[in-house]
PDB file of C-alpha atoms in Angstrom:
ATOM      1  CA  MET A 204     -19.672  10.161   6.207  1.00 91.00           C
ATOM      2  CA  ILE A 205     -19.104   7.146   4.399  1.00 92.00           C
ATOM      3  CA  GLU A 206     -20.375   3.632   4.758  1.00 93.00           C
ATOM      4  CA  PHE A 207     -18.449   0.876   3.378  1.00 92.00           C
ATOM      5  CA  ILE A 208     -20.227  -2.068   2.717  1.00 94.00           C
ATOM      6  CA  ASN A 209     -18.325  -5.721   2.270  1.00 93.00           C
ATOM      7  CA  ARG A 210     -20.352  -7.207  -1.088  1.00 94.00           C
ATOM      8  CA  ALA A 211     -18.914 -10.652  -0.735  1.00 95.00           C
ATOM      9  CA  THR A 212     -20.197 -11.100   3.514  1.00 93.00           C
ATOM     10  CA  LEU A 213     -23.169  -7.604   3.172  1.00 92.00           C
ATOM     11  CA  GLU A 214     -21.194  -6.126   6.478  1.00 93.00           C
ATOM     12  CA  ALA A 215     -21.010  -2.564   6.334  1.00 93.00           C
ATOM     13  CA  ILE A 216     -18.996   0.236   8.877  1.00 93.00           C
ATOM     14  CA  THR A 217     -19.591   4.042   8.403  1.00 95.00           C
ATOM     15  CA  VAL A 218     -17.631   6.081   9.116  1.00 95.00           C
ATOM     16  CA  GLU A 219     -17.308   9.953   9.586  1.00 96.00           C
ATOM     17  CA  ILE A 220     -14.610  11.775   8.318  1.00 96.00           C
ATOM     18  CA  ILE A 221     -11.833  13.171  10.661  1.00 95.00           C
ATOM     19  CA  GLY A 222      -8.992  14.057   8.546  1.00 96.00           C
ATOM     20  CA  LEU A 223      -7.753  13.886   4.640  1.00 97.00           C
ATOM     21  CA  TYR A 224      -4.283  14.071   3.794  1.00 97.00           C
ATOM     22  CA  LYS A 225      -2.661  14.653   0.816  1.00 98.00           C
ATOM     23  CA  TYR A 226       0.568  12.667  -0.662  1.00 98.00           C
ATOM     24  CA  SER A 227       2.333  12.545  -4.011  1.00 97.00           C
ATOM     25  CA  ASN A 228       2.282   8.680  -3.183  1.00 97.00           C
ATOM     26  CA  PHE A 229       2.205   6.245  -0.403  1.00 97.00           C
ATOM     27  CA  GLU A 230       5.936   6.296  -0.001  1.00 96.00           C
ATOM     28  CA  GLU A 231       5.147   9.770   1.688  1.00 97.00           C
ATOM     29  CA  LEU A 232       2.131   9.137   2.981  1.00 97.00           C
ATOM     30  CA  TYR A 233       3.469   6.197   5.122  1.00 97.00           C
ATOM     31  CA  LYS A 234       6.265   8.380   6.271  1.00 96.00           C
ATOM     32  CA  HIS A 235       3.536  10.669   8.261  1.00 96.00           C
ATOM     33  CA  PHE A 236       1.464   8.072   9.689  1.00 94.00           C
ATOM     34  CA  ASP A 237       2.574   4.858  12.265  1.00 93.00           C
ATOM     35  CA  LYS A 238       1.810   1.678  10.992  1.00 95.00           C
ATOM     36  CA  ILE A 239      -1.361   0.805  13.229  1.00 94.00           C
ATOM     37  CA  ALA A 240      -3.364   4.097  11.850  1.00 92.00           C
ATOM     38  CA  MET A 241      -3.066   2.719   8.650  1.00 92.00           C
ATOM     39  CA  GLY A 242      -5.052  -0.369   9.713  1.00 90.00           C
ATOM     40  CA  TYR A 243      -1.628  -3.006  10.185  1.00 95.00           C
ATOM     41  CA  HIS A 244      -1.500  -4.986  12.626  1.00 95.00           C
ATOM     42  CA  ASN A 245       1.912  -4.169  14.845  1.00 95.00           C
ATOM     43  CA  ASP A 246       3.643  -7.297  14.582  1.00 96.00           C
ATOM     44  CA  ALA A 247       3.337  -6.335  10.351  1.00 96.00           C
ATOM     45  CA  ILE A 248       5.956  -4.597   9.007  1.00 96.00           C
ATOM     46  CA  ALA A 249       4.409  -2.065   7.179  1.00 96.00           C
ATOM     47  CA  ASN A 250       5.425  -1.516   3.104  1.00 96.00           C
ATOM     48  CA  PRO A 251       3.569   1.032   0.778  1.00 96.00           C
ATOM     49  CA  LYS A 252       4.606  -0.964  -2.637  1.00 96.00           C
ATOM     50  CA  ASP A 253       1.277  -3.264  -0.693  1.00 95.00           C
ATOM     51  CA  MET A 254      -0.782  -0.674  -1.895  1.00 95.00           C
ATOM     52  CA  GLU A 255       0.332  -0.996  -5.960  1.00 95.00           C
ATOM     53  CA  LYS A 256      -2.293  -4.375  -5.777  1.00 95.00           C
ATOM     54  CA  TYR A 257      -4.930  -1.271  -5.802  1.00 94.00           C
ATOM     55  CA  TYR A 258      -3.639   1.619  -7.003  1.00 95.00           C
ATOM     56  CA  SER A 259      -0.479   1.748  -9.299  1.00 96.00           C
ATOM     57  CA  LYS A 260       2.898   3.673  -9.431  1.00 95.00           C
ATOM     58  CA  GLU A 261       1.695   5.333 -12.952  1.00 97.00           C
ATOM     59  CA  GLU A 262      -1.573   6.089 -10.762  1.00 97.00           C
ATOM     60  CA  GLN A 263      -0.371   7.574  -8.080  1.00 97.00           C
ATOM     61  CA  ASP A 264       2.360   9.723  -9.991  1.00 96.00           C
ATOM     62  CA  LYS A 265      -0.572  11.139 -11.882  1.00 97.00           C
ATOM     63  CA  TYR A 266      -3.303  11.270  -9.486  1.00 97.00           C
ATOM     64  CA  GLY A 267      -1.330  11.515  -5.969  1.00 98.00           C
ATOM     65  CA  VAL A 268      -3.033   9.772  -3.090  1.00 97.00           C
ATOM     66  CA  ILE A 269      -5.288  10.658  -0.376  1.00 96.00           C
ATOM     67  CA  GLY A 270      -4.965   9.287   3.159  1.00 95.00           C
ATOM     68  CA  ILE A 271      -8.237   9.565   4.707  1.00 94.00           C
ATOM     69  CA  GLU A 272      -8.487   9.685   8.876  1.00 94.00           C
ATOM     70  CA  ILE A 273     -11.813   7.792   9.781  1.00 94.00           C
ATOM     71  CA  ARG A 274     -13.997   7.563  13.423  1.00 93.00           C
ATOM     72  CA  VAL A 275     -16.236   4.957  12.973  1.00 91.00           C
ATOM     73  CA  ILE A 276     -19.837   5.440  13.535  1.00 91.00           C
ATOM     74  CA  LYS A 277     -21.571   2.340  13.821  1.00 78.00           C
ATOM     75  CA  ASP A 278     -20.353  -1.596  12.676  1.00 76.00           C
ATOM     76  CA  ARG A 279     -22.347  -3.929  11.452  1.00 74.00           C
ATOM     77  CA  LYS A 280     -21.884  -7.379  11.240  1.00 67.00           C
TER      78      LYS A 280
END
């Protein structure tokens, strides 16, 4: 399990890890999951380049990427 905490609002969410998926980059990951499963809204355009603001292309090339499938256990707002 992992607890994520928003540092600005102190909102927290506890999740259970259901699956881990390793890919060489986000482009490959995006080919295997629908945009809703990755957190996009239905009317949004899912673009792997969106992730480059968090993980540079160089970091992806060096380390690869991991998709973490979760199930919410507890949501504290």
